PDB file of C-alpha atoms and ligand atoms in Angstrom:
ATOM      1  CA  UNK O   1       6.331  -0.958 -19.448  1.00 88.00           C
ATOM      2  CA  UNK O   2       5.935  -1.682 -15.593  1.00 95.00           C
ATOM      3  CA  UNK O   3       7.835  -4.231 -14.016  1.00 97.00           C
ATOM      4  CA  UNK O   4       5.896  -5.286 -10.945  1.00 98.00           C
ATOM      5  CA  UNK O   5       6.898  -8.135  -8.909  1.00 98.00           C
ATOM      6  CA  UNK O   6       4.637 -10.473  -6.485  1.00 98.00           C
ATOM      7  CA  UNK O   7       6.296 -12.981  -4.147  1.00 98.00           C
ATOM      8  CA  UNK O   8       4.012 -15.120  -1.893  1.00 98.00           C
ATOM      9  CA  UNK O   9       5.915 -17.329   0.365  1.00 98.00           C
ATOM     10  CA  UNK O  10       6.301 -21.452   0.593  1.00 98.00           C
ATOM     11  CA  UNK O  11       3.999 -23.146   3.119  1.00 98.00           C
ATOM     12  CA  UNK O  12       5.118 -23.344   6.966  1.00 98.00           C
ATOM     13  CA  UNK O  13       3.954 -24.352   9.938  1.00 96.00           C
ATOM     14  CA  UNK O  14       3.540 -27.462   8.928  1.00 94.00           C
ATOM     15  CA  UNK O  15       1.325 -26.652   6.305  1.00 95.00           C
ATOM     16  CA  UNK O  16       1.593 -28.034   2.945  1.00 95.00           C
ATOM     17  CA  UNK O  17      -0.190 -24.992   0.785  1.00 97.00           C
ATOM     18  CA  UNK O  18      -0.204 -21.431   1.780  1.00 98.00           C
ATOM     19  CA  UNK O  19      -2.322 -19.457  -0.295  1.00 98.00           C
ATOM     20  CA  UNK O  20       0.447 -16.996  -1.173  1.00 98.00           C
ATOM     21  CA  UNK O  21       2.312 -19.152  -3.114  1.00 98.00           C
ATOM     22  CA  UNK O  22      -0.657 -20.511  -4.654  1.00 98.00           C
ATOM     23  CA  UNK O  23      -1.954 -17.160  -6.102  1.00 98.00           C
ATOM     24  CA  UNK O  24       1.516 -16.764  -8.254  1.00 98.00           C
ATOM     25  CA  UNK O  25       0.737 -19.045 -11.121  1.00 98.00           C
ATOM     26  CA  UNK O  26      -2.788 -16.916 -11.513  1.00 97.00           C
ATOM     27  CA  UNK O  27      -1.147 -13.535 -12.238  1.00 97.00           C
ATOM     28  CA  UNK O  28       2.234 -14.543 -13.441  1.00 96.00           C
ATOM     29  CA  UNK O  29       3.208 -13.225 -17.109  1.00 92.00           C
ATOM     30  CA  UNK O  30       0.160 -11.373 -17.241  1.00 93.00           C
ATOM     31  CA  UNK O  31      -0.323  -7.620 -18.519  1.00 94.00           C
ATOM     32  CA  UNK O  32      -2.235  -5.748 -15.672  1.00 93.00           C
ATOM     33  CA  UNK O  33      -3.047  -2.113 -17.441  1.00 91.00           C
ATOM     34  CA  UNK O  34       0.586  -2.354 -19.166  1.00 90.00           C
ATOM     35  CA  UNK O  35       2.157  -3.527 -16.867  1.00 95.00           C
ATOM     36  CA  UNK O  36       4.175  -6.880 -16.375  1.00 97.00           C
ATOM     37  CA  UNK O  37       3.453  -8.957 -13.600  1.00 98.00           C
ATOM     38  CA  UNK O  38       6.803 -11.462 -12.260  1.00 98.00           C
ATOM     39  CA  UNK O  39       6.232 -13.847  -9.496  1.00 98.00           C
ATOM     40  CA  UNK O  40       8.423 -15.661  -7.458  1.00 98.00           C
ATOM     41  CA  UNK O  41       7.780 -18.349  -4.252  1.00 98.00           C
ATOM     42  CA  UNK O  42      10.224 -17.641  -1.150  1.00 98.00           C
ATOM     43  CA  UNK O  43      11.306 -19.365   1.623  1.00 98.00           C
ATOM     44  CA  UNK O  44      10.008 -19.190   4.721  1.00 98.00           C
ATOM     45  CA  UNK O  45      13.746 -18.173   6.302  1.00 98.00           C
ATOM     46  CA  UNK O  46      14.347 -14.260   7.156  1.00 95.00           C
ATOM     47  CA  UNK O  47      17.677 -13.432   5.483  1.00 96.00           C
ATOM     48  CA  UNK O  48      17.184 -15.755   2.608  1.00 98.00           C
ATOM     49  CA  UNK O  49      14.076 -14.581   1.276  1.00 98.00           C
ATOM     50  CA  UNK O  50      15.134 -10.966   1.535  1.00 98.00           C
ATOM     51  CA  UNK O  51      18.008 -11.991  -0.418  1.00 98.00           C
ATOM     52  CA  UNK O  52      16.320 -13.525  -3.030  1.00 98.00           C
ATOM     53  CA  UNK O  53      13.690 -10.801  -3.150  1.00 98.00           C
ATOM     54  CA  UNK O  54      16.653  -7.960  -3.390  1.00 98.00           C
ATOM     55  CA  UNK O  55      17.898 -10.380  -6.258  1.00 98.00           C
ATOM     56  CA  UNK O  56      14.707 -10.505  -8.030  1.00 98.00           C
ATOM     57  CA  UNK O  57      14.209  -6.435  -7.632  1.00 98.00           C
ATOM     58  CA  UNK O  58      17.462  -5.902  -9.528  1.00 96.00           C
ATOM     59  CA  UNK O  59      17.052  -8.863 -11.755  1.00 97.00           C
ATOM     60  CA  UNK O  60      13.297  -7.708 -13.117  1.00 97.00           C
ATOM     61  CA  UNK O  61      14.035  -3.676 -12.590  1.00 96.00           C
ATOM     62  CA  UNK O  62      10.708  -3.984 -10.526  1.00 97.00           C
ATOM     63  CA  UNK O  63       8.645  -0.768 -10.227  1.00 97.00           C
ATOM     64  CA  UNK O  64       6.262  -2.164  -7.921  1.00 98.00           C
ATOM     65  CA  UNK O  65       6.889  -4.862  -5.258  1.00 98.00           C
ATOM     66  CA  UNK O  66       4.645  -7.134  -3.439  1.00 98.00           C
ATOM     67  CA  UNK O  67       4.907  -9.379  -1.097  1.00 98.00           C
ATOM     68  CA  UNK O  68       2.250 -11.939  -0.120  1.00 99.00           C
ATOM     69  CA  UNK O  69       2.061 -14.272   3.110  1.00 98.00           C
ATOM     70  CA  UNK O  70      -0.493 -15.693   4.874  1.00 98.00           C
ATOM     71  CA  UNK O  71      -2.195 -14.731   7.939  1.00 98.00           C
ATOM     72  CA  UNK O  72      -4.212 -17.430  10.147  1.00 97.00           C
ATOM     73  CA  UNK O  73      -7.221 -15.784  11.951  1.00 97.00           C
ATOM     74  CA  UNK O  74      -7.714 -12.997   9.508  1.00 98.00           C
ATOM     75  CA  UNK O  75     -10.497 -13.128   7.395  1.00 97.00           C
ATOM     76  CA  UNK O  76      -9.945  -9.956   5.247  1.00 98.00           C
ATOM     77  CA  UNK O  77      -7.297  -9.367   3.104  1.00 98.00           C
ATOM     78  CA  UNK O  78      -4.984  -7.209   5.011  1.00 98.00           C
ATOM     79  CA  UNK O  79      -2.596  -4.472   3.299  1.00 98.00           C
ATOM     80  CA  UNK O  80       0.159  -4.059   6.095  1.00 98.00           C
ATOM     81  CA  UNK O  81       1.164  -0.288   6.775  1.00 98.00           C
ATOM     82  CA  UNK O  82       4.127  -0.730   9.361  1.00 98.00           C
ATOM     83  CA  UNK O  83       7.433  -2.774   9.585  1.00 98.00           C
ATOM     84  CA  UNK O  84       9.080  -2.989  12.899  1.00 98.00           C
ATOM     85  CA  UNK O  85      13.010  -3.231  13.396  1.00 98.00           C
ATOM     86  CA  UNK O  86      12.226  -6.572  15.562  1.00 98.00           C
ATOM     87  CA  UNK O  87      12.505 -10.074  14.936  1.00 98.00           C
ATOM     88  CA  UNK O  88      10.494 -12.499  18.192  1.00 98.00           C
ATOM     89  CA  UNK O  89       9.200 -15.565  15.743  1.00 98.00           C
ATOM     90  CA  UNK O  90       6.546 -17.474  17.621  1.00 98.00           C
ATOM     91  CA  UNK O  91       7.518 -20.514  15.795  1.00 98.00           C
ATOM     92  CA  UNK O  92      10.644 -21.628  14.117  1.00 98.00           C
ATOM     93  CA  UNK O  93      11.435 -20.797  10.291  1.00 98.00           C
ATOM     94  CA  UNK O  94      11.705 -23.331   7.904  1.00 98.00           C
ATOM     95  CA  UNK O  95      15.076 -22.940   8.317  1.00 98.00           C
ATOM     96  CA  UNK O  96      14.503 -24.079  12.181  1.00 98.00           C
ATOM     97  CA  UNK O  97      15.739 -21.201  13.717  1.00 97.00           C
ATOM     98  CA  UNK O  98      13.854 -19.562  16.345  1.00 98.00           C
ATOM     99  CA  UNK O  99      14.859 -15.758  16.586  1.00 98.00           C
ATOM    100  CA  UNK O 100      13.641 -13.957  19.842  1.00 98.00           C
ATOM    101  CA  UNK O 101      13.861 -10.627  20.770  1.00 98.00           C
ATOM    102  CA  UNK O 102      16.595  -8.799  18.215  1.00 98.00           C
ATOM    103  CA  UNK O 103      16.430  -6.258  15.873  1.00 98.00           C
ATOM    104  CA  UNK O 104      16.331  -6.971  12.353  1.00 98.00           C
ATOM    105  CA  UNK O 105      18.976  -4.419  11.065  1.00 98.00           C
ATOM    106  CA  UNK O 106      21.490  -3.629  13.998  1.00 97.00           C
ATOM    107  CA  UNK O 107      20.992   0.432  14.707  1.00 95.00           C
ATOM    108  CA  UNK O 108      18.239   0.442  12.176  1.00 97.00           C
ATOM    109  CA  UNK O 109      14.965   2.971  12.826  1.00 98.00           C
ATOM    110  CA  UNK O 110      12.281   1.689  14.788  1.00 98.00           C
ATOM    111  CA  UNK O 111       9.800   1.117  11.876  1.00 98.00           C
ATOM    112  CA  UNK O 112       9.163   1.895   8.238  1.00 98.00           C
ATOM    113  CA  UNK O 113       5.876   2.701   6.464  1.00 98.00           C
ATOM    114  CA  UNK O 114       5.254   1.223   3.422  1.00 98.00           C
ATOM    115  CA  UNK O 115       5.122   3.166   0.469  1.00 97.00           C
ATOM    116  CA  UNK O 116       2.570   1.576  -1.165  1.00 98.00           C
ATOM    117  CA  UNK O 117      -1.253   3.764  -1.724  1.00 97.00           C
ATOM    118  CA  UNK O 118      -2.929   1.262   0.933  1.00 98.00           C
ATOM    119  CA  UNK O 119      -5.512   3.263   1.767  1.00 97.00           C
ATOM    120  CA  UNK O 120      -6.181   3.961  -2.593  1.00 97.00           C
ATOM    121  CA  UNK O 121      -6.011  -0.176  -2.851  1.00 98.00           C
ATOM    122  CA  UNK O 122      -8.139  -0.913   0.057  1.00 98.00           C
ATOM    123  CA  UNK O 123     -10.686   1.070  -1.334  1.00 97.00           C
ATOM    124  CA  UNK O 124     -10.002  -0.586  -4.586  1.00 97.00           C
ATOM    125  CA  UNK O 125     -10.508  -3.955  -2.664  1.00 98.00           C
ATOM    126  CA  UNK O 126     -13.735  -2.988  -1.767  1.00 98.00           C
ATOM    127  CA  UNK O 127     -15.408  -2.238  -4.630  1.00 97.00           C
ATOM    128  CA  UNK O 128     -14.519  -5.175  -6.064  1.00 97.00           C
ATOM    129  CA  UNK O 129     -16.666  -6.538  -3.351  1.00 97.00           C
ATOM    130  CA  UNK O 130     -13.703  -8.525  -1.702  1.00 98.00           C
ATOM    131  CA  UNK O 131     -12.965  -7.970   1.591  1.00 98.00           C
ATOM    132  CA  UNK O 132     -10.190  -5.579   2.564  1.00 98.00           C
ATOM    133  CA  UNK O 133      -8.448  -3.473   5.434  1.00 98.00           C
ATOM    134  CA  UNK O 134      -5.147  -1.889   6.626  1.00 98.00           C
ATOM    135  CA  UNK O 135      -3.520  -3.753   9.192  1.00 98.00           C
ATOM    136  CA  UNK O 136      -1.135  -1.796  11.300  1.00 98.00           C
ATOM    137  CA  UNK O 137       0.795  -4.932  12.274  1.00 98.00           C
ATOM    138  CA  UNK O 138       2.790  -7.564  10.280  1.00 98.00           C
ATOM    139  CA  UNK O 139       3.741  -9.540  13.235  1.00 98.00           C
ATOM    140  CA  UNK O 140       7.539 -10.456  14.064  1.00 98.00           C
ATOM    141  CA  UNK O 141       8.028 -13.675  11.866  1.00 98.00           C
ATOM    142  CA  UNK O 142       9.205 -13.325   8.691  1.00 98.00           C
ATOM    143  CA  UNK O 143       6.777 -11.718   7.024  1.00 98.00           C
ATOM    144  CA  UNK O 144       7.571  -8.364   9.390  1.00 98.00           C
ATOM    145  CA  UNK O 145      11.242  -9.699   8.756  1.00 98.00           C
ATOM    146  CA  UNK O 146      11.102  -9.067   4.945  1.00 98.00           C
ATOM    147  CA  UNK O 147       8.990  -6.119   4.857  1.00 98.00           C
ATOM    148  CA  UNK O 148      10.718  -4.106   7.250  1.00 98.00           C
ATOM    149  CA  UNK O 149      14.485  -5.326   5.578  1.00 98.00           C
ATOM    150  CA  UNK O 150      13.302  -4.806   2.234  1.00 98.00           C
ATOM    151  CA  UNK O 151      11.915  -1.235   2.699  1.00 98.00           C
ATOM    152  CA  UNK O 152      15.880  -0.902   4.988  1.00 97.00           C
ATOM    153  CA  UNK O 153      17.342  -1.649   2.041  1.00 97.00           C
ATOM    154  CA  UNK O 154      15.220   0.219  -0.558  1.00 96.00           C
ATOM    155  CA  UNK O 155      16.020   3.552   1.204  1.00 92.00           C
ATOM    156  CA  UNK O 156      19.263   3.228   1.768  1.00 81.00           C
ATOM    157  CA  UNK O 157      20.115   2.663  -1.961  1.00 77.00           C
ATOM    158  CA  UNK O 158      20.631   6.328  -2.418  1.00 71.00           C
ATOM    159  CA  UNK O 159      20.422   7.867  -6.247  1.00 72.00           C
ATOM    160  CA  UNK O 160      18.122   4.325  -7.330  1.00 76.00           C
ATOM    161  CA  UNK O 161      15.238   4.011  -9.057  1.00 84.00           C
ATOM    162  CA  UNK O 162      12.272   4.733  -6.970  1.00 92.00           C
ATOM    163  CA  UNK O 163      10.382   1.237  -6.085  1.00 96.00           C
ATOM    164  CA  UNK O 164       6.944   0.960  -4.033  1.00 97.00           C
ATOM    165  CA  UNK O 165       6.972  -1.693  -2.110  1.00 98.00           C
ATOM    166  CA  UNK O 166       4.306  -3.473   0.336  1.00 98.00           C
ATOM    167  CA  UNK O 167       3.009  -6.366   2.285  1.00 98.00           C
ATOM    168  CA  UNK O 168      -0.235  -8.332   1.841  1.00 98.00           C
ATOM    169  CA  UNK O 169      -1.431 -10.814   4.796  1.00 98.00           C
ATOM    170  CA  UNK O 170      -3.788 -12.983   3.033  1.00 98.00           C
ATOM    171  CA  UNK O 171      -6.304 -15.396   4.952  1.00 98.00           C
ATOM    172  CA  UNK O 172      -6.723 -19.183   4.924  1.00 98.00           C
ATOM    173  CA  UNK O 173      -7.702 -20.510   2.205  1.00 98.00           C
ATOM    174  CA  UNK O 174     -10.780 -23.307   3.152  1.00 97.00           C
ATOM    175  CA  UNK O 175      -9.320 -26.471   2.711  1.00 96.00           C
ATOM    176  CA  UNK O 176      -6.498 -24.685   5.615  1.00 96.00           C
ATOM    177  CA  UNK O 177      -9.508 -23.703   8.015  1.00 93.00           C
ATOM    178  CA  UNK O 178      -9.549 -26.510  10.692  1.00 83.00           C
ATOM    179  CA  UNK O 179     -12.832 -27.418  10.307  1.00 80.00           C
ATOM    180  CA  UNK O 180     -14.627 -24.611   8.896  1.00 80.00           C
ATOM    181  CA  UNK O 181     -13.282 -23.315  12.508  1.00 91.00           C
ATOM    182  CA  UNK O 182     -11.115 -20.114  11.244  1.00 95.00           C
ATOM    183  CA  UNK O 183     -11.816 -17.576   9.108  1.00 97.00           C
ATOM    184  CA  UNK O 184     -11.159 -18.424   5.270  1.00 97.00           C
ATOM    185  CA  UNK O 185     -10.916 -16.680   1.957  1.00 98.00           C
ATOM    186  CA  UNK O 186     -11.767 -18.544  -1.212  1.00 98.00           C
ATOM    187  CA  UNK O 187      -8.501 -18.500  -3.600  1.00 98.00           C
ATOM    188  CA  UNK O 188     -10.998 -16.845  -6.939  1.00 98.00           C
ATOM    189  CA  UNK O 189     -11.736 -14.229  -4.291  1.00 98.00           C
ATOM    190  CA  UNK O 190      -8.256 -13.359  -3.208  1.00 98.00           C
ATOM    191  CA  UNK O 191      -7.293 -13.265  -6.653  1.00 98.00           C
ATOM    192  CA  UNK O 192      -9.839 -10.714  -7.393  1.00 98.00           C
ATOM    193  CA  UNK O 193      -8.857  -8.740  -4.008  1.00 98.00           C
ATOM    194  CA  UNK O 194      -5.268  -8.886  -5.452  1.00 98.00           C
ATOM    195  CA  UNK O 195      -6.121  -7.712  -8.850  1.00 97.00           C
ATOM    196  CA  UNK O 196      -8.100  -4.557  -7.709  1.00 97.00           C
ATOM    197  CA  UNK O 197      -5.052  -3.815  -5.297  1.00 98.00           C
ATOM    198  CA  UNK O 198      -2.463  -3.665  -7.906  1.00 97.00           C
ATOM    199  CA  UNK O 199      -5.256  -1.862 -10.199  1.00 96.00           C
ATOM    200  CA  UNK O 200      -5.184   0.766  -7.526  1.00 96.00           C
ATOM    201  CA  UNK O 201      -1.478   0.881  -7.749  1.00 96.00           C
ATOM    202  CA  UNK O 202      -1.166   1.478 -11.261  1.00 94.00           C
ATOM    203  CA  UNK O 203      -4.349   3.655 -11.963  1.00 82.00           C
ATOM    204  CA  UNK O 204      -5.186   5.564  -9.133  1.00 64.00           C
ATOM    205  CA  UNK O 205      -8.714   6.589 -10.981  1.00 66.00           C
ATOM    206  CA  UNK O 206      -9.832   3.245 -12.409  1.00 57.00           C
ATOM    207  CA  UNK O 207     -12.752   1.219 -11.053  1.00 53.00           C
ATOM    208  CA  UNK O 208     -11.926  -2.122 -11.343  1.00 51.00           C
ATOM    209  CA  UNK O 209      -9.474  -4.751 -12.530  1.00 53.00           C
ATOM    210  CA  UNK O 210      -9.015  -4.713 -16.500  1.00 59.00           C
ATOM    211  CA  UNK O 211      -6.935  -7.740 -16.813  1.00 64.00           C
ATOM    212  CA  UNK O 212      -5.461  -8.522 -20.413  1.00 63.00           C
ATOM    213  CA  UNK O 213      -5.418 -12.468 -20.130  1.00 63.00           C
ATOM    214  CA  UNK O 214      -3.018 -14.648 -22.271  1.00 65.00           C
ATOM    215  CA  UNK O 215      -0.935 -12.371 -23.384  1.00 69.00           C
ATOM    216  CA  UNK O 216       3.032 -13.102 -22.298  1.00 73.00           C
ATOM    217  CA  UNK O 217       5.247 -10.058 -21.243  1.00 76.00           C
TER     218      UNK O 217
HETATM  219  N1  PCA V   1       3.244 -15.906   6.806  1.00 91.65           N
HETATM  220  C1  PCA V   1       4.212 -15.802   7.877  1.00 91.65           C
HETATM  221  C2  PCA V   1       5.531 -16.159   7.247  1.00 91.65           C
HETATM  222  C3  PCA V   1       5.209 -16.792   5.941  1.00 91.65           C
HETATM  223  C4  PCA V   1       3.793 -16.503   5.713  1.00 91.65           C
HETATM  224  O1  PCA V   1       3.153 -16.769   4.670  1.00 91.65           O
HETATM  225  C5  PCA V   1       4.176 -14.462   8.608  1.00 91.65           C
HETATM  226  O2  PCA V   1       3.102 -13.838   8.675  1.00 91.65           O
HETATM  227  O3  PCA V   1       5.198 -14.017   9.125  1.00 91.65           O
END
Protein backbone atom coordinates (compact mmCIF):
# COMPACT_ATOMS: atom_id res chain seq x y z
CA UNK A 1 0.00 0.00 0.00
CA UNK A 2 0.99 3.79 -0.43
CA UNK A 3 2.15 5.69 2.33
CA UNK A 4 1.43 9.32 1.53
CA UNK A 5 1.93 11.97 3.97
CA UNK A 6 0.16 15.61 4.20
CA UNK A 7 1.46 18.23 6.64
CA UNK A 8 -0.33 21.65 6.73
CA UNK A 9 1.26 24.02 9.07
CA UNK A 10 -0.01 25.74 12.62
CA UNK A 11 -1.52 29.22 12.27
CA UNK A 12 0.91 32.41 12.20
CA UNK A 13 0.80 35.73 11.79
CA UNK A 14 -1.23 36.16 14.36
CA UNK A 15 -3.79 34.10 13.09
CA UNK A 16 -5.54 31.61 15.08
CA UNK A 17 -6.65 28.96 12.10
CA UNK A 18 -4.79 28.45 8.94
CA UNK A 19 -6.57 26.39 6.65
CA UNK A 20 -3.69 23.94 6.25
CA UNK A 21 -3.86 22.59 9.42
CA UNK A 22 -7.47 22.52 9.32
CA UNK A 23 -7.76 20.27 6.18
CA UNK A 24 -5.68 17.32 8.13
CA UNK A 25 -8.44 15.88 10.21
CA UNK A 26 -10.60 15.61 6.70
CA UNK A 27 -8.19 13.22 4.92
CA UNK A 28 -6.36 11.68 7.78
CA UNK A 29 -6.56 7.68 7.98
CA UNK A 30 -8.34 7.62 4.89
CA UNK A 31 -7.73 5.14 1.81
CA UNK A 32 -7.33 7.42 -1.34
CA UNK A 33 -7.25 4.64 -4.39
CA UNK A 34 -5.12 2.28 -1.92
CA UNK A 35 -3.36 4.36 -0.62
CA UNK A 36 -2.88 5.59 3.10
CA UNK A 37 -3.16 9.04 3.84
CA UNK A 38 -0.90 10.34 7.38
CA UNK A 39 -1.18 13.86 8.46
CA UNK A 40 0.71 15.81 10.67
CA UNK A 41 0.43 19.86 11.87
CA UNK A 42 4.00 21.69 11.90
CA UNK A 43 5.33 24.54 13.30
CA UNK A 44 5.64 27.54 11.82
CA UNK A 45 9.75 27.58 12.60
CA UNK A 46 12.19 26.64 9.51
CA UNK A 47 14.53 23.99 10.92
CA UNK A 48 11.99 22.48 13.19
CA UNK A 49 9.39 21.65 10.88
CA UNK A 50 11.83 20.19 8.40
CA UNK A 51 12.93 18.12 11.16
CA UNK A 52 9.84 16.85 12.10
CA UNK A 53 8.77 16.36 8.50
CA UNK A 54 12.23 14.27 7.76
CA UNK A 55 11.06 12.36 11.02
CA UNK A 56 7.67 11.67 9.83
CA UNK A 57 9.10 10.55 6.13
CA UNK A 58 11.16 7.83 7.80
CA UNK A 59 8.69 7.13 10.50
CA UNK A 60 5.55 6.44 7.87
CA UNK A 61 8.01 5.14 4.82
CA UNK A 62 6.04 7.94 2.89
CA UNK A 63 5.81 7.47 -0.91
CA UNK A 64 4.27 10.67 -1.50
CA UNK A 65 4.79 13.92 0.49
CA UNK A 66 2.80 16.99 0.80
CA UNK A 67 3.07 19.87 2.29
CA UNK A 68 0.28 22.42 2.80
CA UNK A 69 0.52 26.24 3.94
CA UNK A 70 -1.39 29.01 3.40
CA UNK A 71 -1.10 31.78 1.06
CA UNK A 72 -2.92 35.31 1.76
CA UNK A 73 -3.94 37.03 -1.56
CA UNK A 74 -4.22 33.91 -3.59
CA UNK A 75 -7.42 32.81 -4.49
CA UNK A 76 -6.57 29.53 -6.36
CA UNK A 77 -5.08 26.72 -5.01
CA UNK A 78 -1.52 26.97 -5.98
CA UNK A 79 0.82 23.77 -6.62
CA UNK A 80 4.39 25.37 -6.11
CA UNK A 81 7.03 24.23 -8.84
CA UNK A 82 10.33 25.93 -7.48
CA UNK A 83 12.28 26.07 -4.11
CA UNK A 84 14.91 28.66 -3.77
CA UNK A 85 18.21 28.18 -1.62
CA UNK A 86 17.12 31.61 0.26
CA UNK A 87 15.65 32.35 3.43
CA UNK A 88 14.39 36.70 3.69
CA UNK A 89 11.07 36.07 6.06
CA UNK A 90 8.92 39.16 5.84
CA UNK A 91 7.70 38.48 9.25
CA UNK A 92 9.09 36.63 12.16
CA UNK A 93 8.47 32.72 12.70
CA UNK A 94 6.66 31.54 15.44
CA UNK A 95 9.73 30.88 16.80
CA UNK A 96 10.41 34.89 16.62
CA UNK A 97 13.23 34.80 14.56
CA UNK A 98 13.47 36.97 11.66
CA UNK A 99 15.93 35.43 9.00
CA UNK A 100 17.04 37.91 6.19
CA UNK A 101 18.96 37.37 3.36
CA UNK A 102 20.86 33.70 3.83
CA UNK A 103 20.79 30.68 2.14
CA UNK A 104 18.95 27.87 3.43
CA UNK A 105 21.60 25.05 2.98
CA UNK A 106 25.19 26.69 3.02
CA UNK A 107 26.73 25.85 -0.74
CA UNK A 108 23.45 24.32 -1.65
CA UNK A 109 22.09 24.75 -5.59
CA UNK A 110 20.21 27.67 -6.36
CA UNK A 111 16.74 25.96 -6.56
CA UNK A 112 15.02 22.61 -6.76
CA UNK A 113 11.94 21.57 -8.77
CA UNK A 114 9.57 19.62 -7.23
CA UNK A 115 9.02 16.29 -8.28
CA UNK A 116 5.62 16.13 -7.95
CA UNK A 117 3.17 15.76 -11.64
CA UNK A 118 1.90 19.52 -11.02
CA UNK A 119 0.96 20.14 -14.20
CA UNK A 120 -1.11 16.19 -14.20
CA UNK A 121 -2.77 17.53 -10.64
CA UNK A 122 -3.59 20.94 -11.77
CA UNK A 123 -5.43 19.59 -14.44
CA UNK A 124 -6.90 17.19 -12.03
CA UNK A 125 -7.89 20.34 -9.92
CA UNK A 126 -9.74 21.58 -12.60
CA UNK A 127 -11.98 19.19 -13.49
CA UNK A 128 -13.06 18.84 -10.29
CA UNK A 129 -14.23 22.33 -10.87
CA UNK A 130 -11.94 23.80 -8.03
CA UNK A 131 -9.74 26.30 -8.80
CA UNK A 132 -6.11 25.51 -9.53
CA UNK A 133 -2.63 26.77 -10.97
CA UNK A 134 1.19 26.35 -10.80
CA UNK A 135 2.82 28.93 -8.95
CA UNK A 136 6.44 29.41 -9.77
CA UNK A 137 7.13 31.00 -6.38
CA UNK A 138 6.84 29.76 -2.74
CA UNK A 139 8.04 32.90 -1.24
CA UNK A 140 11.10 33.01 1.33
CA UNK A 141 9.27 32.20 4.71
CA UNK A 142 9.04 28.96 5.71
CA UNK A 143 7.03 27.48 3.47
CA UNK A 144 10.03 28.06 0.62
CA UNK A 145 12.20 27.07 3.78
CA UNK A 146 10.75 23.49 3.99
CA UNK A 147 10.20 22.81 0.47
CA UNK A 148 13.43 23.69 -0.79
CA UNK A 149 15.29 21.72 2.55
CA UNK A 150 13.14 18.86 2.21
CA UNK A 151 13.67 18.23 -1.56
CA UNK A 152 17.98 19.10 -0.25
CA UNK A 153 17.63 16.42 1.76
CA UNK A 154 15.59 13.94 -0.34
CA UNK A 155 18.33 13.98 -3.04
CA UNK A 156 21.07 13.77 -1.20
CA UNK A 157 19.97 10.48 0.51
CA UNK A 158 21.69 8.51 -2.14
CA UNK A 159 20.55 4.58 -2.71
CA UNK A 160 16.79 5.60 -0.76
CA UNK A 161 13.60 4.94 -1.64
CA UNK A 162 12.36 7.26 -4.24
CA UNK A 163 9.77 9.90 -2.53
CA UNK A 164 7.72 12.71 -4.54
CA UNK A 165 7.46 15.44 -2.75
CA UNK A 166 5.59 18.98 -3.20
CA UNK A 167 4.17 22.17 -1.91
CA UNK A 168 0.55 23.38 -1.89
CA UNK A 169 -0.20 27.28 -1.10
CA UNK A 170 -3.73 27.17 -0.17
CA UNK A 171 -5.96 30.46 0.09
CA UNK A 172 -7.86 32.03 3.00
CA UNK A 173 -10.33 30.40 4.16
CA UNK A 174 -13.57 33.12 4.66
CA UNK A 175 -13.86 33.60 8.13
CA UNK A 176 -9.63 34.74 7.51
CA UNK A 177 -10.67 37.25 4.62
CA UNK A 178 -10.73 40.72 6.34
CA UNK A 179 -13.93 41.58 5.45
CA UNK A 180 -14.83 39.70 2.49
CA UNK A 181 -11.70 42.03 1.36
CA UNK A 182 -9.16 39.11 0.13
CA UNK A 183 -9.59 36.41 -1.88
CA UNK A 184 -11.00 33.18 -0.02
CA UNK A 185 -11.48 29.51 -0.63
CA UNK A 186 -14.25 27.66 1.14
CA UNK A 187 -12.58 24.69 3.32
CA UNK A 188 -15.33 21.73 1.36
CA UNK A 189 -13.75 23.24 -1.75
CA UNK A 190 -10.12 22.96 -0.87
CA UNK A 191 -10.74 19.63 0.29
CA UNK A 192 -12.07 18.63 -2.99
CA UNK A 193 -9.06 20.60 -4.83
CA UNK A 194 -6.81 18.46 -2.52
CA UNK A 195 -8.44 15.21 -3.21
CA UNK A 196 -8.28 15.50 -7.09
CA UNK A 197 -4.50 16.55 -6.62
CA UNK A 198 -3.42 13.52 -4.83
CA UNK A 199 -5.91 11.51 -7.29
CA UNK A 200 -3.67 12.82 -9.99
CA UNK A 201 -0.71 11.63 -8.10
CA UNK A 202 -1.67 8.21 -7.68
CA UNK A 203 -3.66 7.56 -10.99
CA UNK A 204 -2.38 9.52 -13.61
CA UNK A 205 -5.60 8.40 -15.91
CA UNK A 206 -8.47 8.74 -13.43
CA UNK A 207 -11.10 11.48 -13.58
CA UNK A 208 -11.91 12.32 -10.33
CA UNK A 209 -11.49 11.67 -6.62
CA UNK A 210 -12.76 8.03 -5.57
CA UNK A 211 -12.44 8.40 -1.92
CA UNK A 212 -13.06 5.15 0.27
CA UNK A 213 -14.52 6.93 3.48
CA UNK A 214 -14.35 5.28 6.99
CA UNK A 215 -12.20 2.86 6.44
CA UNK A 216 -8.82 3.09 8.89
CA UNK A 217 -5.34 2.26 7.32
N1 LIG B 1 2.36 29.84 5.12
C1 LIG B 1 3.64 30.50 5.31
C2 LIG B 1 4.30 29.74 6.44
C3 LIG B 1 3.23 28.92 7.07
C4 LIG B 1 2.11 28.97 6.13
O1 LIG B 1 1.04 28.31 6.24
C5 LIG B 1 4.46 30.63 4.04
O2 LIG B 1 3.87 30.72 2.94
O3 LIG B 1 5.69 30.65 4.09
Amino acid sequence: MKSILITGFEPFNGQNINPASELLPLVANLQLNGACIHCHTLPVVGAASHAKLMGYIEQYQADIVLVLGQAAGRDKLTLERVAINLDDYPIADNAGELLLEQPIVADGPAAYFTTLPIKAMVQSMLKAQIPAAISNTAGTFVCNHIFYRTLHSLQAAEGGREVKMGFMHLPLLPEQSLQGKQPSMGLTAQLKGLKAALMAVLEPNEQLPKIVTGVEC
